[in-house]
Amino acid sequence: MAPVSIDTVDDQIKDVIQYLFQIQAAVHGYAGNQTRNELVRLITDLSGSLSTLSRDASTLATQIPPEVIGYVDEGRNPDIYTREFVELVQKNNQFLKAKGEAFTGFRDALADEMVKAWPEMKKDVEEVLQGSKAAEAVVKTNGMSV
Protein backbone atom coordinates (compact mmCIF):
# COMPACT_ATOMS: atom_id res chain seq x y z
CA MET A 1 0.00 0.00 0.00
CA ALA A 2 1.32 3.43 -0.89
CA PRO A 3 2.01 5.77 2.01
CA VAL A 4 -0.57 8.46 2.61
CA SER A 5 0.15 12.10 3.29
CA ILE A 6 0.08 13.68 6.70
CA ASP A 7 -2.77 15.91 5.49
CA THR A 8 -4.91 12.86 4.76
CA VAL A 9 -4.32 11.48 8.25
CA ASP A 10 -5.00 14.93 9.71
CA ASP A 11 -8.36 15.02 7.90
CA GLN A 12 -9.17 11.54 9.18
CA ILE A 13 -8.43 12.64 12.76
CA LYS A 14 -10.77 15.59 12.25
CA ASP A 15 -13.46 13.17 11.01
CA VAL A 16 -13.05 11.02 14.13
CA ILE A 17 -13.40 14.09 16.34
CA GLN A 18 -16.52 15.15 14.41
CA TYR A 19 -18.07 11.70 14.86
CA LEU A 20 -17.33 11.83 18.60
CA PHE A 21 -18.96 15.25 18.82
CA GLN A 22 -22.03 14.03 16.93
CA ILE A 23 -22.28 10.97 19.19
CA GLN A 24 -22.03 13.20 22.25
CA ALA A 25 -24.83 15.41 20.91
CA ALA A 26 -27.00 12.40 20.08
CA VAL A 27 -26.48 10.87 23.53
CA HIS A 28 -27.23 14.19 25.22
CA GLY A 29 -30.47 14.56 23.29
CA TYR A 30 -31.42 10.88 23.40
CA ALA A 31 -35.12 10.43 22.74
CA GLY A 32 -35.50 6.67 22.76
CA ASN A 33 -35.93 4.69 19.56
CA GLN A 34 -35.94 7.84 17.44
CA THR A 35 -32.24 8.49 18.08
CA ARG A 36 -31.22 4.85 18.51
CA ASN A 37 -30.78 4.25 14.79
CA GLU A 38 -28.83 7.50 14.44
CA LEU A 39 -26.50 6.46 17.29
CA VAL A 40 -25.94 3.05 15.73
CA ARG A 41 -25.09 4.69 12.39
CA LEU A 42 -22.71 7.20 14.04
CA ILE A 43 -20.94 4.51 16.06
CA THR A 44 -20.58 2.33 12.96
CA ASP A 45 -19.18 5.29 11.02
CA LEU A 46 -16.82 6.10 13.90
CA SER A 47 -15.59 2.52 13.96
CA GLY A 48 -14.92 2.57 10.23
CA SER A 49 -13.19 5.94 10.48
CA LEU A 50 -10.97 4.71 13.32
CA SER A 51 -10.10 1.59 11.35
CA THR A 52 -9.13 3.66 8.29
CA LEU A 53 -7.16 6.06 10.45
CA SER A 54 -5.27 3.22 12.11
CA ARG A 55 -4.45 1.61 8.77
CA ASP A 56 -3.35 4.86 7.08
CA ALA A 57 -1.46 6.29 10.06
CA SER A 58 0.69 3.18 10.26
CA THR A 59 2.08 3.96 6.79
CA LEU A 60 3.30 7.43 7.77
CA ALA A 61 7.06 7.82 7.94
CA THR A 62 7.29 9.46 11.35
CA GLN A 63 10.23 9.40 13.69
CA ILE A 64 9.11 10.17 17.24
CA PRO A 65 11.76 9.63 19.90
CA PRO A 66 10.68 7.05 22.49
CA GLU A 67 11.45 9.60 25.20
CA VAL A 68 8.73 11.91 23.84
CA ILE A 69 6.24 9.06 23.84
CA GLY A 70 7.25 8.33 27.44
CA TYR A 71 6.63 11.96 28.39
CA VAL A 72 3.15 11.84 26.87
CA ASP A 73 2.39 8.48 28.53
CA GLU A 74 3.37 9.99 31.88
CA GLY A 75 1.04 12.93 31.26
CA ARG A 76 3.93 15.35 30.87
CA ASN A 77 4.26 18.07 28.26
CA PRO A 78 6.52 16.98 25.34
CA ASP A 79 7.69 20.60 25.07
CA ILE A 80 9.58 19.97 28.32
CA TYR A 81 11.51 17.17 26.59
CA THR A 82 12.32 19.51 23.70
CA ARG A 83 13.52 22.24 26.05
CA GLU A 84 15.67 19.80 28.05
CA PHE A 85 17.11 18.37 24.83
CA VAL A 86 18.02 21.84 23.50
CA GLU A 87 19.62 22.76 26.84
CA LEU A 88 21.66 19.53 26.79
CA VAL A 89 22.84 20.20 23.23
CA GLN A 90 23.84 23.75 24.18
CA LYS A 91 25.75 22.48 27.20
CA ASN A 92 27.59 19.89 25.11
CA ASN A 93 28.38 22.49 22.44
CA GLN A 94 29.85 24.82 25.07
CA PHE A 95 31.93 21.97 26.47
CA LEU A 96 33.25 20.98 23.04
CA LYS A 97 33.99 24.62 22.16
CA ALA A 98 35.99 25.05 25.37
CA LYS A 99 37.78 21.78 24.71
CA GLY A 100 38.69 22.90 21.18
CA GLU A 101 39.94 26.25 22.46
CA ALA A 102 42.05 24.46 25.08
CA PHE A 103 43.62 22.23 22.43
CA THR A 104 44.31 25.28 20.26
CA GLY A 105 46.03 26.99 23.18
CA PHE A 106 48.01 23.84 23.94
CA ARG A 107 49.03 23.52 20.29
CA ASP A 108 50.32 27.11 20.23
CA ALA A 109 52.11 26.76 23.58
CA LEU A 110 53.68 23.46 22.48
CA ALA A 111 54.84 25.05 19.22
CA ASP A 112 56.45 27.96 21.12
CA GLU A 113 58.24 25.59 23.48
CA MET A 114 59.42 23.37 20.62
CA VAL A 115 60.86 26.39 18.78
CA LYS A 116 62.63 27.50 21.97
CA ALA A 117 64.05 24.00 22.57
CA TRP A 118 64.92 23.24 18.93
CA PRO A 119 65.36 26.50 16.97
CA GLU A 120 66.43 24.54 13.89
CA MET A 121 62.91 23.05 13.68
CA LYS A 122 61.20 26.47 13.50
CA LYS A 123 60.28 26.07 9.82
CA ASP A 124 58.76 22.60 10.39
CA VAL A 125 56.79 23.79 13.40
CA GLU A 126 55.43 26.74 11.43
CA GLU A 127 54.36 24.40 8.60
CA VAL A 128 52.47 22.21 11.05
CA LEU A 129 50.84 25.28 12.61
CA GLN A 130 49.81 26.59 9.18
CA GLY A 131 48.35 23.19 8.28
CA SER A 132 46.35 22.94 11.48
CA LYS A 133 45.11 26.53 11.16
CA ALA A 134 44.02 25.83 7.58
CA ALA A 135 42.10 22.78 8.79
CA GLU A 136 40.55 24.96 11.49
CA ALA A 137 39.38 27.45 8.85
CA VAL A 138 37.79 24.67 6.79
CA VAL A 139 35.89 23.40 9.82
CA LYS A 140 34.64 26.93 10.62
CA THR A 141 33.45 27.53 7.04
CA ASN A 142 31.44 24.30 7.18
CA GLY A 143 29.44 25.71 10.07
CA MET A 144 31.19 23.81 12.81
CA SER A 145 33.17 25.36 15.59
CA VAL A 146 36.42 24.12 17.01
Tab-separated table of C-alpha atoms in Angstrom:
chain	number	residue	atom	x	y	z
A	1	MET	CA	0.000	0.000	0.000
A	2	ALA	CA	1.317	3.432	-0.888
A	3	PRO	CA	2.007	5.769	2.009
A	4	VAL	CA	-0.569	8.455	2.613
A	5	SER	CA	0.153	12.096	3.287
A	6	ILE	CA	0.084	13.681	6.701
A	7	ASP	CA	-2.771	15.912	5.492
A	8	THR	CA	-4.913	12.857	4.758
A	9	VAL	CA	-4.323	11.480	8.248
A	10	ASP	CA	-4.996	14.930	9.707
A	11	ASP	CA	-8.359	15.025	7.896
A	12	GLN	CA	-9.168	11.535	9.178
A	13	ILE	CA	-8.432	12.641	12.756
A	14	LYS	CA	-10.773	15.594	12.254
A	15	ASP	CA	-13.458	13.175	11.012
A	16	VAL	CA	-13.054	11.022	14.133
A	17	ILE	CA	-13.395	14.093	16.338
A	18	GLN	CA	-16.517	15.148	14.411
A	19	TYR	CA	-18.072	11.696	14.865
A	20	LEU	CA	-17.329	11.829	18.598
A	21	PHE	CA	-18.958	15.254	18.825
A	22	GLN	CA	-22.034	14.027	16.931
A	23	ILE	CA	-22.275	10.965	19.188
A	24	GLN	CA	-22.028	13.197	22.250
A	25	ALA	CA	-24.832	15.414	20.914
A	26	ALA	CA	-27.004	12.396	20.076
A	27	VAL	CA	-26.477	10.872	23.527
A	28	HIS	CA	-27.235	14.185	25.224
A	29	GLY	CA	-30.473	14.559	23.286
A	30	TYR	CA	-31.416	10.879	23.400
A	31	ALA	CA	-35.116	10.426	22.736
A	32	GLY	CA	-35.498	6.668	22.755
A	33	ASN	CA	-35.934	4.691	19.558
A	34	GLN	CA	-35.945	7.844	17.443
A	35	THR	CA	-32.241	8.486	18.077
A	36	ARG	CA	-31.216	4.854	18.508
A	37	ASN	CA	-30.780	4.253	14.786
A	38	GLU	CA	-28.831	7.499	14.435
A	39	LEU	CA	-26.495	6.462	17.286
A	40	VAL	CA	-25.937	3.047	15.731
A	41	ARG	CA	-25.091	4.685	12.394
A	42	LEU	CA	-22.713	7.202	14.039
A	43	ILE	CA	-20.938	4.514	16.060
A	44	THR	CA	-20.578	2.328	12.956
A	45	ASP	CA	-19.182	5.293	11.017
A	46	LEU	CA	-16.823	6.100	13.900
A	47	SER	CA	-15.588	2.515	13.965
A	48	GLY	CA	-14.922	2.572	10.226
A	49	SER	CA	-13.191	5.941	10.476
A	50	LEU	CA	-10.968	4.711	13.321
A	51	SER	CA	-10.104	1.593	11.346
A	52	THR	CA	-9.134	3.664	8.289
A	53	LEU	CA	-7.160	6.063	10.447
A	54	SER	CA	-5.269	3.224	12.113
A	55	ARG	CA	-4.448	1.614	8.774
A	56	ASP	CA	-3.349	4.863	7.083
A	57	ALA	CA	-1.460	6.294	10.060
A	58	SER	CA	0.690	3.178	10.261
A	59	THR	CA	2.080	3.959	6.785
A	60	LEU	CA	3.300	7.434	7.772
A	61	ALA	CA	7.058	7.817	7.936
A	62	THR	CA	7.286	9.455	11.349
A	63	GLN	CA	10.227	9.401	13.690
A	64	ILE	CA	9.111	10.172	17.237
A	65	PRO	CA	11.759	9.627	19.897
A	66	PRO	CA	10.679	7.054	22.489
A	67	GLU	CA	11.451	9.596	25.203
A	68	VAL	CA	8.725	11.910	23.842
A	69	ILE	CA	6.237	9.056	23.835
A	70	GLY	CA	7.248	8.326	27.436
A	71	TYR	CA	6.632	11.962	28.393
A	72	VAL	CA	3.150	11.842	26.875
A	73	ASP	CA	2.390	8.481	28.525
A	74	GLU	CA	3.372	9.986	31.884
A	75	GLY	CA	1.043	12.932	31.263
A	76	ARG	CA	3.934	15.351	30.870
A	77	ASN	CA	4.262	18.067	28.259
A	78	PRO	CA	6.519	16.984	25.343
A	79	ASP	CA	7.693	20.599	25.075
A	80	ILE	CA	9.584	19.966	28.323
A	81	TYR	CA	11.507	17.172	26.587
A	82	THR	CA	12.320	19.507	23.698
A	83	ARG	CA	13.517	22.241	26.055
A	84	GLU	CA	15.668	19.803	28.048
A	85	PHE	CA	17.106	18.372	24.827
A	86	VAL	CA	18.020	21.835	23.505
A	87	GLU	CA	19.623	22.755	26.842
A	88	LEU	CA	21.659	19.534	26.789
A	89	VAL	CA	22.837	20.197	23.230
A	90	GLN	CA	23.843	23.753	24.180
A	91	LYS	CA	25.749	22.476	27.202
A	92	ASN	CA	27.592	19.892	25.109
A	93	ASN	CA	28.379	22.489	22.437
A	94	GLN	CA	29.846	24.816	25.072
A	95	PHE	CA	31.933	21.970	26.468
A	96	LEU	CA	33.247	20.984	23.044
A	97	LYS	CA	33.989	24.618	22.163
A	98	ALA	CA	35.987	25.052	25.365
A	99	LYS	CA	37.780	21.775	24.714
A	100	GLY	CA	38.691	22.900	21.183
A	101	GLU	CA	39.943	26.246	22.463
A	102	ALA	CA	42.050	24.457	25.084
A	103	PHE	CA	43.616	22.230	22.431
A	104	THR	CA	44.308	25.281	20.262
A	105	GLY	CA	46.034	26.995	23.179
A	106	PHE	CA	48.008	23.837	23.944
A	107	ARG	CA	49.025	23.520	20.288
A	108	ASP	CA	50.319	27.108	20.228
A	109	ALA	CA	52.114	26.757	23.578
A	110	LEU	CA	53.683	23.465	22.479
A	111	ALA	CA	54.837	25.050	19.218
A	112	ASP	CA	56.450	27.958	21.120
A	113	GLU	CA	58.236	25.590	23.479
A	114	MET	CA	59.416	23.370	20.615
A	115	VAL	CA	60.861	26.386	18.783
A	116	LYS	CA	62.632	27.501	21.971
A	117	ALA	CA	64.054	23.997	22.566
A	118	TRP	CA	64.919	23.243	18.929
A	119	PRO	CA	65.364	26.498	16.974
A	120	GLU	CA	66.432	24.540	13.893
A	121	MET	CA	62.911	23.051	13.681
A	122	LYS	CA	61.196	26.468	13.505
A	123	LYS	CA	60.278	26.070	9.821
A	124	ASP	CA	58.763	22.597	10.385
A	125	VAL	CA	56.793	23.788	13.403
A	126	GLU	CA	55.432	26.741	11.427
A	127	GLU	CA	54.361	24.404	8.596
A	128	VAL	CA	52.474	22.213	11.052
A	129	LEU	CA	50.838	25.282	12.605
A	130	GLN	CA	49.811	26.589	9.175
A	131	GLY	CA	48.346	23.194	8.279
A	132	SER	CA	46.347	22.937	11.481
A	133	LYS	CA	45.111	26.529	11.161
A	134	ALA	CA	44.021	25.829	7.577
A	135	ALA	CA	42.099	22.785	8.792
A	136	GLU	CA	40.550	24.964	11.495
A	137	ALA	CA	39.380	27.455	8.851
A	138	VAL	CA	37.791	24.668	6.791
A	139	VAL	CA	35.889	23.403	9.824
A	140	LYS	CA	34.645	26.925	10.621
A	141	THR	CA	33.447	27.527	7.035
A	142	ASN	CA	31.445	24.297	7.181
A	143	GLY	CA	29.435	25.713	10.074
A	144	MET	CA	31.191	23.807	12.809
A	145	SER	CA	33.168	25.365	15.593
A	146	VAL	CA	36.422	24.116	17.006
